[in-house]
mmCIF file of C-alpha atoms in Angstrom:
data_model
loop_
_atom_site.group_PDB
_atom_site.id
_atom_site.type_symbol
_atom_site.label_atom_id
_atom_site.label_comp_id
_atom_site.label_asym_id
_atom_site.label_seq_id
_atom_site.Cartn_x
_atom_site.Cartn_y
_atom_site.Cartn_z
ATOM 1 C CA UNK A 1 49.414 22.048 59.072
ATOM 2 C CA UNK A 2 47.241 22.189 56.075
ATOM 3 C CA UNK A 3 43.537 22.389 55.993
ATOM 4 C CA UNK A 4 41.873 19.013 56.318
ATOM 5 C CA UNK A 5 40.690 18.225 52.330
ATOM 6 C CA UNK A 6 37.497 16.791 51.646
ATOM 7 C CA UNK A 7 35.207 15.975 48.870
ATOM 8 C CA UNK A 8 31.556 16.023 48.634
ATOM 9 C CA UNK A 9 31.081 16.697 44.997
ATOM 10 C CA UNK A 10 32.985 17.286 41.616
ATOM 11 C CA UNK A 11 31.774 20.938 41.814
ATOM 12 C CA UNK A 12 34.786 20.968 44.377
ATOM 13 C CA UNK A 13 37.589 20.243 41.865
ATOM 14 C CA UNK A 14 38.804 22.350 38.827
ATOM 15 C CA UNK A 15 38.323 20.533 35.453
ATOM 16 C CA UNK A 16 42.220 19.717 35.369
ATOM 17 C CA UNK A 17 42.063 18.223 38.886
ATOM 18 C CA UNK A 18 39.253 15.930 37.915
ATOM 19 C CA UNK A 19 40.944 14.962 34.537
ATOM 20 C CA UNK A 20 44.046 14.416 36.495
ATOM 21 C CA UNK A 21 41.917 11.594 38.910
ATOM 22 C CA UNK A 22 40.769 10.052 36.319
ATOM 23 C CA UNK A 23 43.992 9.595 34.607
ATOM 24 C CA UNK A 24 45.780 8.557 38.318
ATOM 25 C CA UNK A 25 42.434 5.914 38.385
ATOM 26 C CA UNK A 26 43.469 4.987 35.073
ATOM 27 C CA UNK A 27 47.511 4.338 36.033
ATOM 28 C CA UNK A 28 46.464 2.531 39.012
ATOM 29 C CA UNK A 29 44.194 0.383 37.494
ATOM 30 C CA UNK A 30 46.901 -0.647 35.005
ATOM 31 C CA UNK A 31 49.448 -1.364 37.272
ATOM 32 C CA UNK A 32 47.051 -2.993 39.868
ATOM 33 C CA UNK A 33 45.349 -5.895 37.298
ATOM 34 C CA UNK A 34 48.420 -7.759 36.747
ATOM 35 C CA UNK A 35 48.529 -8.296 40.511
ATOM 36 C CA UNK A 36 45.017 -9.747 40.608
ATOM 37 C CA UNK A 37 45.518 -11.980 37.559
ATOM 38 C CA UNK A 38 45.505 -15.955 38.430
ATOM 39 C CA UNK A 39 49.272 -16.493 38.981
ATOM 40 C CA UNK A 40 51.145 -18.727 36.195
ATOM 41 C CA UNK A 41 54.943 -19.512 35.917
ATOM 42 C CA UNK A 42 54.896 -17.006 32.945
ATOM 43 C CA UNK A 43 54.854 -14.166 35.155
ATOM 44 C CA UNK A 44 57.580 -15.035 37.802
ATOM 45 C CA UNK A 45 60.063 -13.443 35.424
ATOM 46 C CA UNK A 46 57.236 -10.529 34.797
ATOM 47 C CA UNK A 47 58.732 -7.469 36.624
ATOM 48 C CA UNK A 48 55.225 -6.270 38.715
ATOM 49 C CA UNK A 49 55.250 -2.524 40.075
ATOM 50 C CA UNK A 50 53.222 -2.011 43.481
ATOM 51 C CA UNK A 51 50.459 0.370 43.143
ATOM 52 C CA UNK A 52 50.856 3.198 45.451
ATOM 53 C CA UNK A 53 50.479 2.067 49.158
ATOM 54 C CA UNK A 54 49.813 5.641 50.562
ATOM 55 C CA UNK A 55 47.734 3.760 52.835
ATOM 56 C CA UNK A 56 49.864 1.127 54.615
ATOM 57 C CA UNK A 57 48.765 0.679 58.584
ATOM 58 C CA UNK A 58 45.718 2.887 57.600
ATOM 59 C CA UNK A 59 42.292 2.425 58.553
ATOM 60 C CA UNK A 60 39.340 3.758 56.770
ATOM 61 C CA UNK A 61 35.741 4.140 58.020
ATOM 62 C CA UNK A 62 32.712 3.407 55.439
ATOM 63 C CA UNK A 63 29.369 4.980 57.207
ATOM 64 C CA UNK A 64 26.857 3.646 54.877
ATOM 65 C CA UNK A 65 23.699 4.294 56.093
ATOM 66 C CA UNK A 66 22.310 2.983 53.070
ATOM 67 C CA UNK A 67 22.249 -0.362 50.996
ATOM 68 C CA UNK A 68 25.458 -0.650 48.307
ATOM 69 C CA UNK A 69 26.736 -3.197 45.750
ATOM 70 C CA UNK A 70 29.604 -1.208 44.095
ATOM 71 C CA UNK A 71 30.545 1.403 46.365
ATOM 72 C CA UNK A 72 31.072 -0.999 49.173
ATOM 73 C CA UNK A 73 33.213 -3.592 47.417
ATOM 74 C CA UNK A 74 34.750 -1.106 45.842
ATOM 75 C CA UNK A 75 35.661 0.968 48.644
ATOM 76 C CA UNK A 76 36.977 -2.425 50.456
ATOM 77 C CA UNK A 77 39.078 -4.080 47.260
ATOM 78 C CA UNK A 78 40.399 -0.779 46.390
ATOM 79 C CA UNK A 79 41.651 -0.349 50.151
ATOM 80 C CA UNK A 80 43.196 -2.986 50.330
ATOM 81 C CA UNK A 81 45.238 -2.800 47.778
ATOM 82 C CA UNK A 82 46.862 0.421 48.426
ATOM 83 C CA UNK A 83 47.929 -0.999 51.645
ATOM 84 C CA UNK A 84 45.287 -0.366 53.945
ATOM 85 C CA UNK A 85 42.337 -1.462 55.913
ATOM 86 C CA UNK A 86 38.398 -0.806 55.177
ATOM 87 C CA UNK A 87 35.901 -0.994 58.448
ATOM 88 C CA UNK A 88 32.571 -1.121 57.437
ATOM 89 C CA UNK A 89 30.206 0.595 59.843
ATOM 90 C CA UNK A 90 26.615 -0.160 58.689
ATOM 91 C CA UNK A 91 23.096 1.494 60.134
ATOM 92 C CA UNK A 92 22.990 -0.902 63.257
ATOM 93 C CA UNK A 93 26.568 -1.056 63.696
ATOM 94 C CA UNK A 94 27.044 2.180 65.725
ATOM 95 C CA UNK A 95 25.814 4.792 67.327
ATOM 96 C CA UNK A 96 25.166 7.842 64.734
ATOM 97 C CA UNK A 97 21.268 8.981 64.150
ATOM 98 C CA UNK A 98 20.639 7.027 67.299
ATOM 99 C CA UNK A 99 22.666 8.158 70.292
ATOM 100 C CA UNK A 100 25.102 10.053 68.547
ATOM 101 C CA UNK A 101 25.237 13.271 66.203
ATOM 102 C CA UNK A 102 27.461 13.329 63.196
ATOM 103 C CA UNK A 103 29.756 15.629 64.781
ATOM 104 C CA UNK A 104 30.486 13.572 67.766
ATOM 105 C CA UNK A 105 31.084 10.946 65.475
ATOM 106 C CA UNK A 106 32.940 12.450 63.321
ATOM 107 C CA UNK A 107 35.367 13.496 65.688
ATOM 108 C CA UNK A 108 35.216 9.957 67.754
ATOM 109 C CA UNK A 109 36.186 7.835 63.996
ATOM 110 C CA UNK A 110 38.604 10.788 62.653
ATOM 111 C CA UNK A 111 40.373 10.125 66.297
ATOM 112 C CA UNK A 112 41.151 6.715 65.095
ATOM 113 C CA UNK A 113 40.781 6.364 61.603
ATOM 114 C CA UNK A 114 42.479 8.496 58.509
ATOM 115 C CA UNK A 115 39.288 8.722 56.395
ATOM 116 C CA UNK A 116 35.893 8.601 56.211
ATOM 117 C CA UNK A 117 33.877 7.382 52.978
ATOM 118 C CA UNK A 118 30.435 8.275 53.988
ATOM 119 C CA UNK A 119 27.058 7.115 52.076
ATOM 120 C CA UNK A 120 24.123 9.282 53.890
ATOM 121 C CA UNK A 121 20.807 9.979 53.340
ATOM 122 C CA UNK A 122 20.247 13.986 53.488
ATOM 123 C CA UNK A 123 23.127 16.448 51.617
ATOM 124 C CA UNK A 124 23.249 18.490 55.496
ATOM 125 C CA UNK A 125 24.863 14.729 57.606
ATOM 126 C CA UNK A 126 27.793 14.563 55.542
ATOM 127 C CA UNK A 127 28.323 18.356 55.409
ATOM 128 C CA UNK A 128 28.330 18.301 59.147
ATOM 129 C CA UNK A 129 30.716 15.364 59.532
ATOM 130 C CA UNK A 130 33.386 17.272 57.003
ATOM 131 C CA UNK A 131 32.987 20.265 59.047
ATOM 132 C CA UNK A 132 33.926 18.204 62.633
ATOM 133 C CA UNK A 133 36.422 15.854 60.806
ATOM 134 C CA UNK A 134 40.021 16.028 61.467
ATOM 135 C CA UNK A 135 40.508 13.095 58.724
ATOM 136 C CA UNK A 136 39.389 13.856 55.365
ATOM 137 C CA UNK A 137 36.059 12.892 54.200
ATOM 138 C CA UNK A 138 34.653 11.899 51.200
ATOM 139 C CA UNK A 139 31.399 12.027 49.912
ATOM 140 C CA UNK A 140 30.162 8.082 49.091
ATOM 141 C CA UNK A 141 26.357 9.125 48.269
ATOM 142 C CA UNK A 142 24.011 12.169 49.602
ATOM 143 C CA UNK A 143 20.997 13.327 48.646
ATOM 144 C CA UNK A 144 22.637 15.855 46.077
ATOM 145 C CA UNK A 145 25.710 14.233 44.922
ATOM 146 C CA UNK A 146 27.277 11.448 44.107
ATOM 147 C CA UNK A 147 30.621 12.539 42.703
ATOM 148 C CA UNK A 148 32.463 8.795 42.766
ATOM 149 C CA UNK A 149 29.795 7.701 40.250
ATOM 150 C CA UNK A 150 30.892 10.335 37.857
ATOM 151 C CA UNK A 151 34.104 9.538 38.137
ATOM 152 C CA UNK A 152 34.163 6.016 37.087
ATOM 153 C CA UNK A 153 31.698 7.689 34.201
ATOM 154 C CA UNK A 154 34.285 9.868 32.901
ATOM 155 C CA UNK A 155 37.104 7.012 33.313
ATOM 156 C CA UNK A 156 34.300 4.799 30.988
ATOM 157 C CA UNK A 157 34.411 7.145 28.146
ATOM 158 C CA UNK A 158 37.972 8.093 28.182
ATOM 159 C CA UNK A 159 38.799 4.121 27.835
ATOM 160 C CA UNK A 160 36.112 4.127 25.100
ATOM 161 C CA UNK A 161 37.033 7.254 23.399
ATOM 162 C CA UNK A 162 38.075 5.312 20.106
ATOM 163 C CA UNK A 163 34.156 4.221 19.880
ATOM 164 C CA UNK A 164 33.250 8.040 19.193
ATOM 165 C CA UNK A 165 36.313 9.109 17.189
ATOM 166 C CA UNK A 166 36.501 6.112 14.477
ATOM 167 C CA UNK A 167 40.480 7.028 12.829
ATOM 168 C CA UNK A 168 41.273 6.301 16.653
ATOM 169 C CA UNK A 169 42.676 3.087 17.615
ATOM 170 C CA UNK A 170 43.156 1.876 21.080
ATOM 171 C CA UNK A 171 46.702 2.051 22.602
ATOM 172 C CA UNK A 172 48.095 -1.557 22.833
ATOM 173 C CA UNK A 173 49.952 -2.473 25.880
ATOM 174 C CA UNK A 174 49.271 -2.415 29.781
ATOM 175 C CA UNK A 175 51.349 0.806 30.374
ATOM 176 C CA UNK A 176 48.916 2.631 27.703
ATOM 177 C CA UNK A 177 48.129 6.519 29.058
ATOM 178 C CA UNK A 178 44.569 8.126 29.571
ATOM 179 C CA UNK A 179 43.084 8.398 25.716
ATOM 180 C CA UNK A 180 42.097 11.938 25.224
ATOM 181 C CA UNK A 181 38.176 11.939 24.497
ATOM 182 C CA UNK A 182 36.687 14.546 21.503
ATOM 183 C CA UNK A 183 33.747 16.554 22.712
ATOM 184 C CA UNK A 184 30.358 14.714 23.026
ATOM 185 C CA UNK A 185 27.011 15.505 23.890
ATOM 186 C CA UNK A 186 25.618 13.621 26.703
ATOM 187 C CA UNK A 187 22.183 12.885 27.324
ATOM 188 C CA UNK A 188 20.067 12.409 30.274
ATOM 189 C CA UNK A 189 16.689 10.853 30.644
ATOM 190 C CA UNK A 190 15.720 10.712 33.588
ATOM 191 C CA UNK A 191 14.720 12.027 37.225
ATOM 192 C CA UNK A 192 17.219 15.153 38.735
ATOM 193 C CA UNK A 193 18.752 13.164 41.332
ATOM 194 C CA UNK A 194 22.311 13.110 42.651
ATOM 195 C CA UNK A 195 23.849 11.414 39.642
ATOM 196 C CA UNK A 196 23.118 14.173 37.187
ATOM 197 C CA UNK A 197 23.453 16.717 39.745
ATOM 198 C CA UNK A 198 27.359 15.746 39.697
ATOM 199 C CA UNK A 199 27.440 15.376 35.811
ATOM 200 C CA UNK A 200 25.490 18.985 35.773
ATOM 201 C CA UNK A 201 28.934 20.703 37.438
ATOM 202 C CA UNK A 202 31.272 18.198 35.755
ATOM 203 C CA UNK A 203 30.652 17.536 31.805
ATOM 204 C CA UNK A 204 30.274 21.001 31.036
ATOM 205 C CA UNK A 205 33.887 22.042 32.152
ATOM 206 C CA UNK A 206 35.553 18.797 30.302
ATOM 207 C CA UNK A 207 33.986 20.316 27.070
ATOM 208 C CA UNK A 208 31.033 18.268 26.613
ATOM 209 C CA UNK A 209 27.587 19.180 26.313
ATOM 210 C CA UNK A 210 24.563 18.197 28.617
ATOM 211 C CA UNK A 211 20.807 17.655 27.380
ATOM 212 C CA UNK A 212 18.224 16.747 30.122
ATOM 213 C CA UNK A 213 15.189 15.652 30.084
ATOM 214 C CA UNK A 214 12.757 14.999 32.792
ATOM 215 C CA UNK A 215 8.973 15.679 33.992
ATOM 216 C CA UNK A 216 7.609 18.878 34.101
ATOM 217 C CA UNK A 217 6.568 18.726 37.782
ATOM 218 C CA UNK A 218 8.698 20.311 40.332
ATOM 219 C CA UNK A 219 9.655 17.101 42.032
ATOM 220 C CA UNK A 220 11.922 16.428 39.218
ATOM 221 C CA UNK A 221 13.552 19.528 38.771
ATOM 222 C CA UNK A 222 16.898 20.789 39.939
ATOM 223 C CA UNK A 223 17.179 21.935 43.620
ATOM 224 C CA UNK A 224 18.112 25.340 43.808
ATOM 225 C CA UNK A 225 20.833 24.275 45.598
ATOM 226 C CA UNK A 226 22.505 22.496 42.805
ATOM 227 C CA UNK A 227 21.815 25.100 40.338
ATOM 228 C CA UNK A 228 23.140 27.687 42.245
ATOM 229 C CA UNK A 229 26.241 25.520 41.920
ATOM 230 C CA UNK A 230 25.874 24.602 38.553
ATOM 231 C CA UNK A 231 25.293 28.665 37.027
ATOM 232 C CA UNK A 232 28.123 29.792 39.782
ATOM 233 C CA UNK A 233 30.622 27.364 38.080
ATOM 234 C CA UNK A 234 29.285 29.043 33.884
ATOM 235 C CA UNK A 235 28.020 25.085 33.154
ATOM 236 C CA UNK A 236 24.525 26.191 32.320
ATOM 237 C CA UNK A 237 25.905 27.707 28.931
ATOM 238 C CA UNK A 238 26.651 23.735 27.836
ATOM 239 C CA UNK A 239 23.365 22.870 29.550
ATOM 240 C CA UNK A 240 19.963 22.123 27.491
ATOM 241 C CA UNK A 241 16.931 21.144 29.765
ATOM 242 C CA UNK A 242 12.987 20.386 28.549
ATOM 243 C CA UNK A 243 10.609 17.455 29.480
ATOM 244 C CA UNK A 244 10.610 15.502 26.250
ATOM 245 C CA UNK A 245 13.102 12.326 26.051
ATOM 246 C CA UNK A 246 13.288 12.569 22.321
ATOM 247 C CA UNK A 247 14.395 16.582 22.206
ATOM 248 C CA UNK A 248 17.377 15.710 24.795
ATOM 249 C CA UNK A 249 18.725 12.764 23.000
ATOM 250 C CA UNK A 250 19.176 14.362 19.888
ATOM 251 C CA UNK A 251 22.493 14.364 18.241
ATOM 252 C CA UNK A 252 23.734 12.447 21.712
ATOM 253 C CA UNK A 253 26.736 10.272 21.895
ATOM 254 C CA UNK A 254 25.992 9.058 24.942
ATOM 255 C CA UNK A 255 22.435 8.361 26.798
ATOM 256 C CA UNK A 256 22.669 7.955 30.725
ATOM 257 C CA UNK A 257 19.478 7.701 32.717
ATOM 258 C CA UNK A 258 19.607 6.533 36.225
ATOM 259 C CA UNK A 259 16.811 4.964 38.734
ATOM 260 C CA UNK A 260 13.542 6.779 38.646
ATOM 261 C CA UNK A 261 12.647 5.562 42.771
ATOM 262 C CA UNK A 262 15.628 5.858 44.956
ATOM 263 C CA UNK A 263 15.839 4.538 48.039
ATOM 264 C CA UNK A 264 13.566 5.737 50.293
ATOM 265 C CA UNK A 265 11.140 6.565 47.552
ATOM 266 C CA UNK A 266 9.429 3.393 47.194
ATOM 267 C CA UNK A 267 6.071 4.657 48.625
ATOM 268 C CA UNK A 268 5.807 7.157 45.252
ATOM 269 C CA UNK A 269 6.638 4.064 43.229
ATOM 270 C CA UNK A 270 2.824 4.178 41.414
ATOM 271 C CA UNK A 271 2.744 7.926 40.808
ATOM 272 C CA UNK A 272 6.653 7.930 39.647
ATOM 273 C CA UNK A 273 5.996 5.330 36.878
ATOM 274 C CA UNK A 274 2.783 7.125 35.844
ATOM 275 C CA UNK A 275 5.132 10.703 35.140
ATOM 276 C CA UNK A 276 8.023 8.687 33.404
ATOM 277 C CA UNK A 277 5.847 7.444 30.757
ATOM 278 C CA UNK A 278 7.728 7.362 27.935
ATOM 279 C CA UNK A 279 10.966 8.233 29.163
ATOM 280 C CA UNK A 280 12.649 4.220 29.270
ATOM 281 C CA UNK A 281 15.590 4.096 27.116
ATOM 282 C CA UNK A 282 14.904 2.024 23.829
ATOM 283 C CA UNK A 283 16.388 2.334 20.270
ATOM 284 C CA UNK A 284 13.462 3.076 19.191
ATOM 285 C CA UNK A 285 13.343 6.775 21.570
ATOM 286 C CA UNK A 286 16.787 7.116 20.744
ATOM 287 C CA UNK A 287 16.237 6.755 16.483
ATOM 288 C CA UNK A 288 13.096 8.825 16.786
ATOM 289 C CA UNK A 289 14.864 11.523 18.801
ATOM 290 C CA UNK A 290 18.288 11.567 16.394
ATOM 291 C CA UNK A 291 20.942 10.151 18.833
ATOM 292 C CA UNK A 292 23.854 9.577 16.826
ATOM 293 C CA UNK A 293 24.100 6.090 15.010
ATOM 294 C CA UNK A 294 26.916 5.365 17.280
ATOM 295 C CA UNK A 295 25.312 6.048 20.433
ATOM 296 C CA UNK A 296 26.642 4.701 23.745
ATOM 297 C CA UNK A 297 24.273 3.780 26.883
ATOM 298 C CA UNK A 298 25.572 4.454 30.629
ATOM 299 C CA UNK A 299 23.792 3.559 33.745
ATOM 300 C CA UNK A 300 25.056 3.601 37.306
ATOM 301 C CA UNK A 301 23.285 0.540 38.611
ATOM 302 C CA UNK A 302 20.859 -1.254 39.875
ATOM 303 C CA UNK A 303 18.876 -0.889 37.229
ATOM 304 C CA UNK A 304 15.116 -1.402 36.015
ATOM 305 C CA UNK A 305 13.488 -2.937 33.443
ATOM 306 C CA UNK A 306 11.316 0.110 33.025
ATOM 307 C CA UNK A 307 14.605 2.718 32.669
ATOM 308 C CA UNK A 308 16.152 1.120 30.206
ATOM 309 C CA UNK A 309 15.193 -2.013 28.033
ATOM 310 C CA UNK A 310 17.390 -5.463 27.697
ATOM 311 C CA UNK A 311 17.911 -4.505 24.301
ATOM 312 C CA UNK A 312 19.879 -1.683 24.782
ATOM 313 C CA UNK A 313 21.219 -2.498 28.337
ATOM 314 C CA UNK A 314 22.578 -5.994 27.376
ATOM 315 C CA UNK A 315 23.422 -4.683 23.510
ATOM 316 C CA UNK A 316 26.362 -3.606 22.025
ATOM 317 C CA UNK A 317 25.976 0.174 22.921
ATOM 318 C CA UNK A 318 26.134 -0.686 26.580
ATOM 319 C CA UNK A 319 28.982 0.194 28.744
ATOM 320 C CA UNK A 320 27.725 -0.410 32.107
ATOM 321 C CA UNK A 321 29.712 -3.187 33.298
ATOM 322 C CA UNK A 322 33.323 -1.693 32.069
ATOM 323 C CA UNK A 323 31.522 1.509 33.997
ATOM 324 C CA UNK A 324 30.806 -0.429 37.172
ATOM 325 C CA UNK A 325 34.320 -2.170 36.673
ATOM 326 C CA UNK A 326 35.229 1.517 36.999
ATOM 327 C CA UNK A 327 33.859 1.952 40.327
ATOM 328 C CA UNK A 328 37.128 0.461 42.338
ATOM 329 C CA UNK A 329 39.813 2.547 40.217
ATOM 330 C CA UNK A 330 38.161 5.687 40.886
ATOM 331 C CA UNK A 331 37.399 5.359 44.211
ATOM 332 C CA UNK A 332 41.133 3.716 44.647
ATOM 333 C CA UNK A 333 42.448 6.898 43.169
ATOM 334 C CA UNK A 334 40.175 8.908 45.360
ATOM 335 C CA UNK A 335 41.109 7.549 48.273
ATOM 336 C CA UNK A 336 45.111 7.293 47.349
ATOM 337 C CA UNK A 337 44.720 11.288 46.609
ATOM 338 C CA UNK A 338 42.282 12.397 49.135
ATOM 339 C CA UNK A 339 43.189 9.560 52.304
ATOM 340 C CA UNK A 340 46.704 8.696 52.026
ATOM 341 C CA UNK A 341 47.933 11.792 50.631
ATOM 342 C CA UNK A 342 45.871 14.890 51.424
ATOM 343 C CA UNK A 343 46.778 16.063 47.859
ATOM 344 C CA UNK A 344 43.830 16.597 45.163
ATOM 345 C CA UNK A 345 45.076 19.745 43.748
ATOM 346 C CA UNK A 346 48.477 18.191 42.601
ATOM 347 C CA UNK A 347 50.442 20.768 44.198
ATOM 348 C CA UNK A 348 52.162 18.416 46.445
ATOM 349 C CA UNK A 349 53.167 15.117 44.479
ATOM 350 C CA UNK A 350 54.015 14.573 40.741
ATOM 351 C CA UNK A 351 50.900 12.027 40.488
ATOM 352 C CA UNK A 352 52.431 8.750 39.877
ATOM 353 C CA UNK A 353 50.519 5.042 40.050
ATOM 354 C CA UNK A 354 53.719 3.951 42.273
ATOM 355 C CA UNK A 355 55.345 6.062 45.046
#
């Protein structure tokens, strides 16, 4: 029997294998939306396709030992419609970090379930629940990484590549394939948390460049950890890091930043906001700095008033809402590939919406 597969950050996946995620999250979501469109007599004699139902009589297990908006529903809609069923298993709901260790548990849920989407606290829990697992897991949040958010990212700009390439006009009809996306330069503004961590390992390999920006003070620097991961996979060639927000955003396509007080951070909250002076995301940083004219804003949500101002978060240059759209056709295609199949190499299936 094959190895059990699992997934705790994009540094796991070849370039090509993430590409060819994001294009399977891109086919399901296309033949998925007519089936969630209100129902009219126009489309009884519209021939409908099921998306892949790799997961039919499958259960999965979400541990989220953390609050979530769009991992959760998206982990639940997106189960659902490939067939299966999503059991959410909150803090208080069972027995792990209170009677229970994570390998126990792991083995107890992987006894009865076929995957495990797992949204944790420290990197080290999950880690231990992939090594006990005889289900595949995949990584839902950590400490380090959050590789499903950079998914949905990547989908984002692919579906918005004709915004940075101007003679390129978006592909009518529902059956339209992946757009190919030019090389950008991404910016980041912002605190080195998990978010970045995964775009760290993943822009650099798609052939985009990275430019960081955050404090000076060691709290916001990369963990060895991730760097070690970052200069063992040659991304730190694309990679340009200082503590001014204007120096990073120049010549940028794209400005992320992300939350400066994650959970669990909330007694820093006066200090944090005292060492991100100046780094909120405005037109005015972003003109002064030499972003491109064109300039596109991401953010992975929830967001705050002092990361990013209404201006540019409710403007034209957003994209946050397609990118938390995004959220359920990643994770769907993560969970097709990973859960139902065992396959995220593409050695094993031809990679096709329907099967």
């Amino acid at each position: 029997m094959s190895p059990v597969p699992h997934l705790m950050s994009m540094a796991d996946l070849t370039g090509p294998q993430i590409l060819r995620m994001v294009s399977h999250a891109h086919s399901l979501k296309q033949v998925s939306l007519p089936w969630l469109a209100p129902q009219s007599r126009n489309q009884k004699n519209t021939r409908l396709r099921m998306p892949s139902q790799s997961l039919f009589n499958k259960s999965i297990t979400l541990i989220f030992s953390k609050r979530s908006t769009r991992t959760r529903v998206s982990a639940e809609t997106a189960t659902v419609l490939l067939g299966g069923r999503a059991l959410f298993l909150g803090h208080d709901d069972i027995q792990l970090g209170v009677n229970e260790s994570p390998r126990d548990t792991a083995r107890v849920l992987g006894g009865m379930c076929q995957g495990i989407f797992a949204r944790v606290g420290d990197h080290a829990e999950i880690e231990e629940l992939a090594k006990y697992s005889p289900v595949p897991v995949l990584n839902a949040l950590s400490s380090l990484w959050h590789p499903t958010q950079i998914l949905a990212d990547v989908l984002t700009l692919h579906e918005h590549a004709h915004l940075f390439e101007p003679t390129q006009i978006p592909s009518p009809g529902p059956n339209k394939s992946l757009p190919s996306l030019r090389p950008l330069t991404v910016a980041y503004v912002g605190d080195s948390a998990n978010v970045l961590h995964d775009m760290l390992v993943t822009y650099p390999r798609l052939g985009h460049k990275l430019r960081v920006a955050s404090p000076p003070q060691p709290a916001y620097q990369c963990p060895k950890a991730v760097w070690d991961r970052v200069t063992e996979l040659g991304c730190n060639k694309d990679i340009w890091w200082g503590s001014d927000p204007r120096e990073a955003v120049n010549g940028a396509d794209v400005v992320v930043t992300d939350t400066w007080i994650s959970m669990g951070q909330e007694a820093e909250k006066e200090q944090r906001l005292k060492d991100f002076a100046g780094y909120q995301v405005t037109e005015a940083l972003c003109r002064e700095g030499g972003a491109n004219p064109n300039w596109k804003f991401l953010h992975c949500l929830p967001r705050k008033k002092d990361e990013v101002d209404d201006e540019v978060f409710y403007g034209p240059r957003s994209l946050v809402f397609p990118e938390a759209d995004n959220r359920k056709w990643t994770i769907m295609a993560a969970f097709d590939l990973l859960f139902g199949k065992w396959d995220l190499t593409g050695e094993h299936s031809a990679d096709k919406a329907t099967r």
